Amino acid sequence: MFRIRNVRLIGGPEAERHDHIIQWGSIMKWFIDLSIRTKLLSSFFLVALIAGTIGWIGYSTSESIMAAQDELYMDRLIPIRDLGFANAELLIARGDMRNAMAATTPDVRRSYVDKVLNNYRKAEEYLAAYEKTFLVQAEKDTLALFRQHWKEYRRHLDAVLPLALAMKDKDALAILDGDARKELALVRRYLDALIKINSRIAAELDDRSDASAEAGAQLILTVLIFGMMLAVVLGVVNARIVAVPLNQLIGNIRNADLNSRFNTDRKDEVGKLQDAFDGFVDSIKSTLVQVSEASAAVASASTQISSSTEELAAGAQEQSSQATEVAGAVEEMTKTIMENSRNAGDAAETAKRARENAENGSEVVRRTVEGMKGISAVVNASAETVKALGRSSDEIGEIISVIDDIADQTNLLALNAAIEAARAGDQGRGFAVVADEVRKLAERTSKATREIGGMIGRIQSDTKQAVEAMHEGTRKVHDGIEQADRAGASLKNIVAVSQRVTDMVSQIAEADERQSEVSGLVTKNVDGINAVSHESANSTQQIARATEDLNRLTENLQTLLAGFSLDESSADGSAVREGRPKAHAVRSRKAVSEEGELVDHA
């Protein structure tokens, strides 16, 4: 017999709670499987929907408040105003009626009666405007009673007005104080009732508007708080759904952990990324295991090759060293010969330039001599011109002396004329003025001739100095011509000597070139021997470097593999999932440099 123990049946509220948990889990699973784009768009749509709801509530509330305010103003406040104005017109009409009864003349009574009629007309206008507004049933009933008594009051009033105009005060007062008074009291009572009804409805509208505004504000605040909470919840949920698995993925990549698996059943982009990462890890893990095994085999083979090539490299290195020493000696001798040849060539070139410079100098000296001869001729001509200028200055001086004598004589004549004019008295006064002007002119002429004479003297002195300087310049020009002639002769001798030196240096350079060609042939032969030795040495060195590169590569591979977390079950590659697409296979994009480092393929 089987016995069932410790079985707990779920029922009642607990079963409902369990069902709610299952339903909530299904909803979360459905939300997680949505794409990130759909998650973000749905979250923003919900937030936008809440914002739109808040705006719609605010708009509806404001429209309701505006409608209530319009009704309050148009259908209640304005009617209260019109009813109040109508009541005031009735009171004014009653006062004017009493004034008409108190008047003693027909004209005054007629004016008051007209005022009474005008007041009743205005009251009718106010009442007509009130009747056009929205009326509740209580207003309609009260207004009907008002109209009934108002009609009776107007009937009594129409009977009083002719009596008042006819000066029948007793009959008129009997009507006014009798039935007319009673009807007027009822009319005013119903007007007050209408005003109270409108005041009560206006208060109700105001209370309703306040309540609507308060309810709208509370609803907006509630929806706003709910929207903020929903936005925060959506933000946290979306961030957790996306950030947590991505952080796990980043941690696995940073730690080079190839053993962890997500094995997710999510259908969104994060789940696809996790599944792709699992496939990538399986593929790279299998590849790394194979690389580890291959690196161990390569390390063993490279060690054997390295030991075999060391001896071969040593022999080739010794042979290359000896050939290098011979080639170095021959090359040094060749350099010396070539240096001598270059020096001889430089000397020949220098001698050639010296000869050319000497020839140029001779030509310059010849032109200088010709120029000095021309200068001498110009200076001599200038000296003759200055001498002629001196002679002209002497002639001008003689002319100035004659002018000075004439001025002195003119001065004496003017003095004599002044004396004669003084003797003549008043009759010679005009002649005295002319004589005085002539005297002043003679004095200015004498002064000017003295100044010109001084200037002519200075010109004559300067002319003599210029003539002497030109004579001295002519003499120095003659001396320069003689020295230039001697320099030209010396330069001609230098040209001849430079030509002989150039010929000798050219012969030396040709001999050095022939010797350099012979040493070049020797160097070429030695270089051929050295090249063969170098090729042999380079071949062995390349083999040695290749083996060293392999050793360093295997060490680098082992170091890199040590950075990955590989469990023991992956040694034979069994950790790779079967059925994984080959698209995850990784092809190496690295090569080994001469220093043994990993570099990109060219």
Coordinates of C-alpha atoms in Angstrom, one line a residue:
M1 CA 0.0 0.0 0.0
F2 CA 1.3 3.4 -0.9
R3 CA 1.0 6.3 1.6
I4 CA 1.2 9.9 0.6
R5 CA 2.7 12.2 3.1
N6 CA 3.6 15.9 3.4
V7 CA 1.3 16.9 0.6
R8 CA 0.0 20.4 0.8
L9 CA -3.0 21.4 -1.2
I10 CA -3.1 24.9 -2.4
G11 CA -6.5 26.5 -2.4
G12 CA -8.4 29.6 -1.6
P13 CA -6.6 33.0 -1.4
E14 CA -3.2 31.3 -1.5
A15 CA -4.0 29.6 -4.8
E16 CA -5.1 32.9 -6.2
R17 CA -1.9 34.5 -5.0
H18 CA 0.1 31.7 -6.7
D19 CA -1.9 32.2 -9.9
H20 CA -1.2 35.9 -9.8
I21 CA 2.6 35.2 -9.4
I22 CA 2.5 32.9 -12.4
Q23 CA 0.6 35.4 -14.5
W24 CA 3.0 38.2 -13.5
G25 CA 6.0 36.0 -14.4
S26 CA 4.4 35.3 -17.8
I27 CA 3.9 39.0 -18.3
M28 CA 7.6 39.8 -17.4
K29 CA 8.8 37.0 -19.7
W30 CA 6.7 38.5 -22.5
F31 CA 8.1 41.9 -21.8
I32 CA 11.7 40.7 -21.6
D33 CA 11.4 38.9 -25.0
L34 CA 10.3 42.1 -26.7
S35 CA 13.0 43.8 -28.7
I36 CA 14.9 46.7 -27.1
R37 CA 13.4 49.1 -29.7
T38 CA 9.9 47.9 -28.8
K39 CA 10.6 48.2 -25.0
L40 CA 11.9 51.8 -25.4
L41 CA 9.0 52.8 -27.7
S42 CA 6.4 51.2 -25.5
S43 CA 7.9 53.0 -22.4
F44 CA 8.0 56.3 -24.1
F45 CA 4.4 55.7 -25.5
L46 CA 3.1 55.1 -22.0
V47 CA 4.8 58.2 -20.6
A48 CA 3.4 60.2 -23.6
L49 CA 0.0 58.7 -23.0
I50 CA 0.1 59.8 -19.3
A51 CA 1.2 63.3 -20.3
G52 CA -1.6 63.5 -22.9
T53 CA -4.1 62.3 -20.2
I54 CA -2.9 65.0 -17.9
G55 CA -3.3 67.6 -20.6
W56 CA -6.8 66.3 -21.6
I57 CA -7.9 66.4 -17.9
G58 CA -6.6 69.9 -17.5
Y59 CA -8.2 71.0 -20.8
S60 CA -11.6 69.4 -19.8
T61 CA -11.5 70.9 -16.4
S62 CA -10.7 74.4 -17.7
E63 CA -13.5 74.1 -20.3
S64 CA -16.0 73.1 -17.6
I65 CA -14.9 76.0 -15.3
M66 CA -15.1 78.4 -18.2
A67 CA -18.6 77.2 -19.1
A68 CA -19.7 77.5 -15.5
Q69 CA -18.3 81.0 -15.3
D70 CA -20.0 82.0 -18.5
E71 CA -23.3 80.7 -17.2
L72 CA -22.7 82.4 -13.9
Y73 CA -22.1 85.8 -15.6
M74 CA -24.5 85.7 -18.5
D75 CA -27.5 83.9 -16.9
R76 CA -27.2 85.0 -13.3
L77 CA -25.1 88.1 -12.6
I78 CA -26.5 90.1 -15.6
P79 CA -30.2 89.1 -14.7
I80 CA -29.6 90.1 -11.1
R81 CA -28.3 93.5 -12.4
D82 CA -31.3 93.9 -14.8
L83 CA -33.8 93.0 -12.0
G84 CA -32.1 95.4 -9.7
F85 CA -32.3 98.2 -12.3
A86 CA -36.0 97.4 -12.9
N87 CA -36.7 97.6 -9.2
A88 CA -34.8 100.9 -9.0
E89 CA -36.9 102.3 -11.9
L90 CA -40.1 101.3 -10.0
L91 CA -39.0 103.1 -6.9
I92 CA -38.0 106.2 -8.9
A93 CA -41.3 106.1 -10.7
R94 CA -43.1 106.0 -7.4
G95 CA -41.2 109.1 -6.2
D96 CA -41.9 111.0 -9.4
M97 CA -45.6 110.1 -9.1
R98 CA -45.6 111.6 -5.6
N99 CA -43.8 114.7 -6.9
A100 CA -46.4 115.0 -9.7
M101 CA -49.2 114.9 -7.1
A102 CA -47.4 117.6 -5.1
A103 CA -46.9 119.9 -8.1
T104 CA -49.2 123.0 -8.4
T105 CA -49.0 123.7 -12.1
P106 CA -50.1 121.5 -15.0
D107 CA -46.7 121.8 -16.8
V108 CA -44.8 120.5 -13.8
R109 CA -47.2 117.7 -13.4
R110 CA -46.9 116.8 -17.1
S111 CA -43.1 116.7 -16.8
Y112 CA -43.2 114.3 -13.8
V113 CA -45.8 112.2 -15.5
D114 CA -43.5 111.9 -18.5
K115 CA -40.7 110.8 -16.1
V116 CA -43.0 108.2 -14.6
L117 CA -43.8 106.8 -18.0
N118 CA -40.1 106.8 -19.0
N119 CA -39.2 104.9 -15.8
Y120 CA -41.8 102.3 -16.5
R121 CA -40.5 101.9 -20.1
K122 CA -37.0 101.4 -18.8
A123 CA -38.2 98.8 -16.3
E124 CA -40.0 97.0 -19.1
E125 CA -36.7 96.9 -21.2
Y126 CA -34.8 95.5 -18.2
L127 CA -37.5 92.9 -17.7
A128 CA -37.5 92.0 -21.4
A129 CA -33.7 91.5 -21.4
Y130 CA -34.0 89.3 -18.3
E131 CA -36.7 87.1 -19.9
K132 CA -34.2 86.4 -22.8
T133 CA -31.8 84.6 -20.5
F134 CA -31.9 81.0 -19.4
L135 CA -34.7 80.6 -16.8
V136 CA -35.2 77.7 -14.4
Q137 CA -38.7 76.5 -13.6
A138 CA -38.8 78.5 -10.3
E139 CA -37.9 81.6 -12.2
K140 CA -40.6 81.0 -14.7
D141 CA -43.3 80.4 -12.0
T142 CA -42.2 83.5 -10.1
L143 CA -42.0 85.6 -13.3
A144 CA -45.6 84.6 -14.2
L145 CA -46.8 85.8 -10.8
F146 CA -44.8 89.0 -11.3
R147 CA -46.3 89.6 -14.7
Q148 CA -49.8 89.1 -13.3
H149 CA -49.4 91.7 -10.5
W150 CA -47.4 94.0 -12.7
K151 CA -50.3 94.0 -15.2
E152 CA -52.7 94.9 -12.4
Y153 CA -50.4 97.6 -11.1
R154 CA -50.0 99.2 -14.6
R155 CA -53.8 99.1 -14.9
H156 CA -54.2 101.1 -11.6
L157 CA -51.4 103.4 -12.7
D158 CA -53.0 104.1 -16.0
A159 CA -56.1 105.2 -14.1
V160 CA -54.1 107.5 -11.8
L161 CA -52.1 109.4 -14.5
P162 CA -55.2 111.1 -16.1
L163 CA -56.5 112.1 -12.6
A164 CA -53.1 113.6 -11.7
L165 CA -53.0 115.6 -14.9
A166 CA -56.6 116.7 -14.3
M167 CA -55.6 118.0 -10.8
K168 CA -57.9 115.4 -9.1
D169 CA -55.5 114.6 -6.3
K170 CA -58.0 113.1 -4.0
D171 CA -59.1 110.4 -6.4
A172 CA -55.6 109.7 -7.6
L173 CA -54.3 109.3 -4.0
A174 CA -57.2 107.0 -3.2
I175 CA -56.1 104.7 -6.0
L176 CA -52.3 105.0 -5.2
D177 CA -52.8 104.3 -1.5
G178 CA -55.3 101.6 -2.1
D179 CA -55.1 98.8 -4.6
A180 CA -52.0 100.3 -6.4
R181 CA -50.0 100.2 -3.2
K182 CA -50.9 96.5 -2.6
E183 CA -50.0 95.5 -6.2
L184 CA -46.7 97.4 -6.1
A185 CA -45.7 95.7 -2.9
L186 CA -46.4 92.3 -4.6
V187 CA -44.5 93.3 -7.7
R188 CA -41.4 94.3 -5.6
R189 CA -41.7 91.1 -3.5
Y190 CA -41.7 89.0 -6.7
L191 CA -38.7 91.0 -8.0
D192 CA -36.8 90.3 -4.8
A193 CA -37.8 86.7 -5.1
L194 CA -36.3 86.5 -8.6
I195 CA -33.1 88.2 -7.4
K196 CA -32.8 85.7 -4.6
I197 CA -33.3 82.8 -7.0
N198 CA -30.6 84.0 -9.3
S199 CA -28.3 84.7 -6.3
R200 CA -28.8 81.2 -5.0
I201 CA -28.2 79.6 -8.4
A202 CA -25.1 81.8 -8.9
A203 CA -23.7 80.6 -5.5
E204 CA -24.4 77.0 -6.6
L205 CA -22.6 77.6 -9.9
D206 CA -19.6 79.1 -8.1
D207 CA -19.5 76.2 -5.6
R208 CA -19.7 73.7 -8.5
S209 CA -16.9 75.5 -10.4
D210 CA -14.7 75.4 -7.3
A211 CA -15.5 71.7 -6.8
S212 CA -14.7 71.0 -10.5
A213 CA -11.4 72.9 -10.3
E214 CA -10.4 71.1 -7.1
A215 CA -11.4 67.7 -8.5
G216 CA -9.5 68.4 -11.7
A217 CA -6.4 69.5 -9.8
Q218 CA -6.5 66.3 -7.6
L219 CA -7.0 64.1 -10.7
I220 CA -4.1 65.8 -12.5
L221 CA -1.9 65.4 -9.4
T222 CA -2.9 61.7 -9.1
V223 CA -2.2 61.0 -12.7
L224 CA 1.1 63.0 -12.6
I225 CA 2.3 61.0 -9.6
F226 CA 1.3 57.8 -11.2
G227 CA 3.0 58.8 -14.4
M228 CA 6.2 59.7 -12.6
M229 CA 6.2 56.4 -10.7
L230 CA 5.5 54.5 -13.9
A231 CA 8.3 56.3 -15.7
V232 CA 10.7 55.5 -12.9
V233 CA 9.6 51.8 -12.8
L234 CA 9.9 51.5 -16.6
G235 CA 13.3 53.1 -16.5
V236 CA 14.6 50.9 -13.7
V237 CA 13.1 47.7 -15.3
N238 CA 14.5 48.6 -18.8
A239 CA 17.9 49.4 -17.3
R240 CA 18.0 46.2 -15.3
I241 CA 16.8 44.1 -18.2
V242 CA 19.5 45.5 -20.5
A243 CA 22.3 46.5 -18.2
V244 CA 22.6 43.4 -16.0
P245 CA 23.3 40.8 -18.8
L246 CA 25.5 43.3 -20.6
N247 CA 27.6 43.8 -17.5
Q248 CA 27.9 40.0 -17.1
L249 CA 29.0 39.8 -20.7
I250 CA 31.5 42.6 -20.2
G251 CA 32.8 40.8 -17.1
N252 CA 33.3 37.6 -19.0
I253 CA 35.2 39.4 -21.8
R254 CA 37.3 41.4 -19.3
N255 CA 38.3 38.2 -17.3
A256 CA 38.8 36.1 -20.4
D257 CA 36.5 33.6 -19.0
L258 CA 35.8 30.8 -21.5
N259 CA 34.0 28.5 -19.1
S260 CA 30.9 30.5 -18.3
R261 CA 27.8 30.1 -20.4
F262 CA 24.6 32.2 -20.5
N263 CA 22.3 29.5 -21.9
T264 CA 19.6 32.1 -22.1
D265 CA 16.1 31.6 -23.5
R266 CA 15.5 35.4 -24.1
K267 CA 14.3 36.4 -27.5
D268 CA 15.4 40.0 -27.6
E269 CA 18.7 41.5 -28.8
V270 CA 20.4 40.8 -25.5
G271 CA 19.4 37.1 -25.7
K272 CA 20.7 36.9 -29.2
L273 CA 23.9 38.6 -28.2
Q274 CA 24.3 36.1 -25.3
D275 CA 23.7 33.2 -27.6
A276 CA 26.1 34.5 -30.1
F277 CA 28.7 35.1 -27.4
D278 CA 28.3 31.5 -26.2
G279 CA 28.9 30.2 -29.8
F280 CA 31.9 32.5 -30.1
V281 CA 33.4 31.3 -26.8
D282 CA 33.0 27.6 -27.9
S283 CA 34.7 28.3 -31.2
I284 CA 37.5 30.4 -29.7
K285 CA 38.0 27.8 -26.9
S286 CA 38.4 25.0 -29.4
T287 CA 40.8 27.0 -31.5
L288 CA 42.9 27.9 -28.4
V289 CA 43.2 24.3 -27.4
Q290 CA 44.4 23.4 -30.8
V291 CA 46.8 26.3 -30.8
S292 CA 48.1 25.2 -27.4
E293 CA 48.9 21.7 -28.6
A294 CA 50.5 23.0 -31.8
S295 CA 52.6 25.5 -29.9
A296 CA 54.0 22.8 -27.7
A297 CA 55.0 20.7 -30.8
V298 CA 56.6 23.8 -32.5
A299 CA 58.6 24.6 -29.4
S300 CA 60.1 21.1 -29.4
A301 CA 61.0 21.2 -33.1
S302 CA 62.4 24.7 -33.0
T303 CA 64.7 23.8 -30.1
Q304 CA 66.3 21.0 -32.2
I305 CA 66.7 23.2 -35.3
S306 CA 68.3 26.0 -33.2
S307 CA 71.0 23.7 -31.8
S308 CA 71.8 22.4 -35.3
T309 CA 72.2 25.8 -36.9
E310 CA 74.4 27.3 -34.2
E311 CA 77.5 25.4 -35.3
L312 CA 76.9 26.2 -39.0
A313 CA 76.4 29.9 -38.2
A314 CA 79.7 30.0 -36.2
G315 CA 81.7 28.7 -39.2
A316 CA 80.1 31.0 -41.7
Q317 CA 80.6 33.9 -39.3
E318 CA 84.3 33.3 -39.0
Q319 CA 84.7 33.1 -42.8
S320 CA 82.7 36.2 -43.3
S321 CA 84.8 38.0 -40.7
Q322 CA 88.1 37.3 -42.4
A323 CA 86.8 38.3 -45.8
T324 CA 85.4 41.5 -44.3
E325 CA 88.9 42.4 -42.9
V326 CA 90.5 41.9 -46.3
A327 CA 87.8 43.9 -48.0
G328 CA 88.2 46.6 -45.4
A329 CA 91.9 47.0 -46.0
V330 CA 91.5 47.2 -49.8
E331 CA 88.6 49.6 -49.4
E332 CA 90.7 51.8 -47.1
M333 CA 93.5 51.9 -49.8
T334 CA 90.9 52.7 -52.4
K335 CA 89.5 55.5 -50.3
T336 CA 93.0 56.9 -49.9
I337 CA 93.6 56.8 -53.7
M338 CA 90.2 58.3 -54.4
E339 CA 90.9 61.0 -51.8
N340 CA 94.2 61.9 -53.5
S341 CA 92.4 62.0 -56.9
R342 CA 89.7 64.3 -55.5
N343 CA 92.4 66.5 -54.0
A344 CA 94.3 66.7 -57.3
G345 CA 91.0 67.4 -59.1
D346 CA 90.2 70.1 -56.5
A347 CA 93.7 71.6 -57.0
A348 CA 93.3 71.6 -60.7
E349 CA 89.9 73.2 -60.4
T350 CA 91.3 75.8 -58.0
A351 CA 94.2 76.6 -60.4
K352 CA 91.7 76.9 -63.2
R353 CA 89.5 79.3 -61.2
A354 CA 92.6 81.3 -60.2
R355 CA 93.7 81.7 -63.9
E356 CA 90.2 82.7 -64.8
N357 CA 90.1 85.2 -62.0
A358 CA 93.5 86.6 -63.0
E359 CA 92.3 87.0 -66.6
N360 CA 89.1 88.7 -65.3
G361 CA 91.3 90.9 -63.1
S362 CA 93.5 91.9 -66.1
E363 CA 90.4 92.8 -68.0
V364 CA 89.1 94.9 -65.1
V365 CA 92.5 96.7 -64.8
R366 CA 92.5 97.5 -68.5
R367 CA 89.0 98.9 -68.2
T368 CA 90.1 100.8 -65.1
V369 CA 93.0 102.4 -67.0
E370 CA 90.7 103.5 -69.8
G371 CA 88.2 104.9 -67.2
M372 CA 90.9 106.8 -65.4
K373 CA 92.1 108.3 -68.7
G374 CA 88.6 109.4 -69.4
I375 CA 88.3 110.8 -65.9
S376 CA 91.6 112.7 -66.4
A377 CA 90.3 114.3 -69.6
V378 CA 87.0 115.3 -67.9
V379 CA 88.9 116.7 -65.0
N380 CA 91.2 118.8 -67.3
A381 CA 88.1 120.1 -69.1
S382 CA 86.5 120.9 -65.8
A383 CA 89.6 122.8 -64.7
E384 CA 89.6 124.9 -67.8
T385 CA 85.9 125.6 -67.3
V386 CA 86.5 126.7 -63.7
K387 CA 89.4 128.9 -64.8
A388 CA 87.1 130.5 -67.4
L389 CA 84.6 131.0 -64.5
G390 CA 87.3 132.7 -62.5
R391 CA 88.1 135.1 -65.3
S392 CA 84.3 135.9 -65.7
S393 CA 84.2 136.6 -62.0
D394 CA 87.0 139.1 -62.3
E395 CA 85.2 140.8 -65.1
I396 CA 82.0 140.9 -63.0
G397 CA 84.0 142.4 -60.1
E398 CA 85.3 145.2 -62.4
I399 CA 81.7 145.9 -63.5
I400 CA 80.5 146.0 -59.9
S401 CA 83.3 148.5 -59.1
V402 CA 82.1 150.8 -61.9
I403 CA 78.5 150.5 -60.6
D404 CA 79.7 151.3 -57.1
D405 CA 81.4 154.5 -58.4
I406 CA 78.3 155.5 -60.3
A407 CA 76.2 155.0 -57.1
D408 CA 78.7 157.2 -55.1
Q409 CA 78.5 160.0 -57.7
T410 CA 74.7 159.7 -57.8
N411 CA 74.6 160.1 -54.1
L412 CA 76.8 163.3 -54.3
L413 CA 74.5 164.6 -57.1
A414 CA 71.4 163.9 -54.9
L415 CA 73.1 165.7 -52.0
N416 CA 73.8 168.7 -54.1
A417 CA 70.3 168.7 -55.5
A418 CA 68.9 168.7 -52.0
I419 CA 71.1 171.7 -51.0
E420 CA 69.9 173.6 -54.1
A421 CA 66.3 172.7 -53.3
A422 CA 66.7 174.0 -49.7
R423 CA 68.0 177.2 -51.1
A424 CA 65.0 177.5 -53.4
G425 CA 62.6 177.3 -50.4
D426 CA 59.0 176.3 -51.0
Q427 CA 59.4 176.2 -54.7
G428 CA 62.1 173.5 -54.5
R429 CA 60.3 171.3 -52.0
G430 CA 59.1 168.8 -54.7
F431 CA 62.6 168.7 -56.2
A432 CA 64.0 168.0 -52.7
V433 CA 61.7 165.0 -52.3
V434 CA 62.9 163.6 -55.6
A435 CA 66.5 164.3 -54.7
D436 CA 66.0 162.4 -51.4
E437 CA 64.5 159.4 -53.2
V438 CA 67.4 159.4 -55.6
R439 CA 69.8 159.5 -52.7
K440 CA 68.2 156.5 -51.0
L441 CA 68.2 154.6 -54.3
A442 CA 71.9 155.4 -54.7
E443 CA 72.6 154.1 -51.1
R444 CA 70.7 150.9 -51.8
T445 CA 72.6 150.4 -55.0
S446 CA 75.9 151.0 -53.3
K447 CA 75.0 148.5 -50.5
A448 CA 73.9 145.9 -53.1
T449 CA 77.2 146.4 -55.1
R450 CA 79.2 145.8 -51.9
E451 CA 77.3 142.6 -51.2
I452 CA 77.7 141.4 -54.8
G453 CA 81.4 142.3 -54.6
G454 CA 81.7 140.1 -51.4
M455 CA 80.0 137.2 -53.1
I456 CA 82.2 137.6 -56.2
G457 CA 85.2 137.5 -54.0
R458 CA 84.1 134.3 -52.3
I459 CA 83.4 132.8 -55.7
Q460 CA 86.8 133.7 -56.9
S461 CA 88.4 132.1 -53.8
D462 CA 86.3 128.9 -54.2
T463 CA 87.2 128.8 -57.9
K464 CA 90.9 129.0 -57.2
Q465 CA 90.6 126.1 -54.6
A466 CA 88.6 124.0 -57.2
V467 CA 91.2 124.6 -59.8
E468 CA 94.0 123.5 -57.4
A469 CA 91.9 120.4 -56.4
M470 CA 91.4 119.4 -60.0
H471 CA 95.1 119.7 -60.7
E472 CA 95.7 117.5 -57.7
G473 CA 93.1 115.0 -59.0
T474 CA 94.6 114.9 -62.4
R475 CA 98.0 114.1 -61.0
K476 CA 96.5 111.3 -58.8
V477 CA 94.7 109.9 -61.9
H478 CA 98.0 109.8 -63.8
D479 CA 99.5 107.9 -60.8
G480 CA 96.6 105.4 -60.8
I481 CA 97.0 104.8 -64.5
E482 CA 100.6 103.9 -64.0
Q483 CA 99.8 101.6 -61.0
A484 CA 97.0 99.9 -63.0
D485 CA 99.3 99.3 -65.9
R486 CA 101.8 97.6 -63.5
A487 CA 98.9 95.5 -62.0
G488 CA 97.8 94.4 -65.5
A489 CA 101.3 93.2 -66.3
S490 CA 101.5 91.2 -63.0
L491 CA 98.1 89.6 -63.6
K492 CA 99.3 88.4 -67.0
N493 CA 102.3 86.7 -65.4
I494 CA 99.9 85.1 -62.8
V495 CA 97.7 83.8 -65.7
A496 CA 100.7 82.1 -67.3
V497 CA 101.9 80.5 -64.0
S498 CA 98.3 79.3 -63.2
Q499 CA 98.0 77.6 -66.6
R500 CA 101.2 75.6 -66.0
V501 CA 100.0 74.6 -62.5
T502 CA 96.7 73.4 -63.9
D503 CA 98.4 71.2 -66.5
M504 CA 100.6 69.6 -63.8
V505 CA 97.7 68.9 -61.5
S506 CA 95.6 67.4 -64.3
Q507 CA 98.4 64.9 -65.0
I508 CA 98.5 63.9 -61.3
A509 CA 94.7 63.4 -61.2
E510 CA 94.8 61.2 -64.3
A511 CA 97.4 59.0 -62.6
D512 CA 95.3 58.7 -59.4
E513 CA 92.3 57.7 -61.4
R514 CA 94.1 54.8 -63.1
Q515 CA 95.4 53.7 -59.8
S516 CA 91.9 53.9 -58.3
E517 CA 90.5 51.7 -61.1
V518 CA 93.1 49.0 -60.3
S519 CA 92.3 49.0 -56.6
G520 CA 88.6 48.9 -57.5
L521 CA 89.0 45.7 -59.3
V522 CA 90.8 44.2 -56.3
T523 CA 88.0 45.4 -54.0
K524 CA 85.3 43.9 -56.3
N525 CA 86.9 40.5 -56.2
V526 CA 87.3 40.6 -52.4
D527 CA 83.6 41.8 -52.1
G528 CA 82.6 38.8 -54.1
I529 CA 84.2 36.5 -51.7
N530 CA 82.7 38.4 -48.8
A531 CA 79.3 38.3 -50.4
V532 CA 79.3 34.6 -50.6
S533 CA 80.4 34.4 -47.0
H534 CA 77.7 36.8 -45.9
E535 CA 75.1 34.9 -47.8
S536 CA 76.1 31.7 -46.0
A537 CA 76.2 33.5 -42.7
N538 CA 72.8 35.2 -43.3
S539 CA 71.2 31.9 -44.3
T540 CA 72.3 30.3 -41.0
Q541 CA 71.3 33.5 -39.1
Q542 CA 67.9 33.5 -40.7
I543 CA 67.4 29.9 -39.7
A544 CA 68.5 30.7 -36.2
R545 CA 66.3 33.8 -36.0
A546 CA 63.4 31.7 -37.4
T547 CA 63.8 29.2 -34.7
E548 CA 64.1 31.9 -32.0
D549 CA 61.0 33.5 -33.4
L550 CA 59.2 30.2 -33.1
N551 CA 60.4 29.8 -29.6
R552 CA 59.2 33.4 -28.7
L553 CA 56.0 32.7 -30.6
T554 CA 55.3 29.6 -28.6
E555 CA 56.1 31.4 -25.4
N556 CA 53.8 34.3 -26.3
L557 CA 51.1 31.8 -27.2
Q558 CA 51.4 30.0 -24.0
T559 CA 51.4 33.4 -22.1
L560 CA 48.2 34.4 -24.0
L561 CA 46.6 31.0 -23.4
A562 CA 47.4 31.4 -19.7
G563 CA 45.2 34.5 -19.6
F564 CA 42.1 32.5 -20.6
S565 CA 40.1 30.4 -18.2
L566 CA 40.1 26.9 -19.8
D567 CA 38.8 23.9 -17.8
E568 CA 40.5 20.5 -18.1
S569 CA 37.6 19.1 -20.1
S570 CA 38.6 21.4 -23.0
A571 CA 42.0 19.8 -23.5
D572 CA 40.6 17.5 -26.2
G573 CA 38.2 20.1 -27.6
S574 CA 35.2 18.3 -26.2
A575 CA 33.8 21.5 -24.8
V576 CA 32.7 22.7 -28.2
R577 CA 29.0 22.4 -28.6
E578 CA 27.9 20.1 -31.4
G579 CA 25.9 21.6 -34.1
R580 CA 27.4 25.1 -33.7
P581 CA 27.6 26.9 -37.0
K582 CA 31.1 27.2 -38.5
A583 CA 30.6 30.9 -38.9
H584 CA 32.0 31.2 -35.4
A585 CA 35.4 29.8 -36.5
V586 CA 38.2 32.4 -36.1
R587 CA 41.1 32.7 -38.5
S588 CA 44.4 34.1 -37.2
R589 CA 45.2 37.6 -38.4
K590 CA 48.6 37.7 -36.6
A591 CA 52.2 37.1 -37.8
V592 CA 55.5 37.0 -36.0
S593 CA 58.0 39.9 -36.4
E594 CA 61.8 39.6 -36.4
E595 CA 61.7 40.4 -32.6
G596 CA 59.3 37.6 -32.0
E597 CA 56.3 39.8 -31.3
L598 CA 52.7 39.4 -32.7
V599 CA 52.0 41.9 -35.4
D600 CA 49.1 42.3 -38.0
H601 CA 49.3 40.7 -41.4
A602 CA 50.5 43.1 -44.1

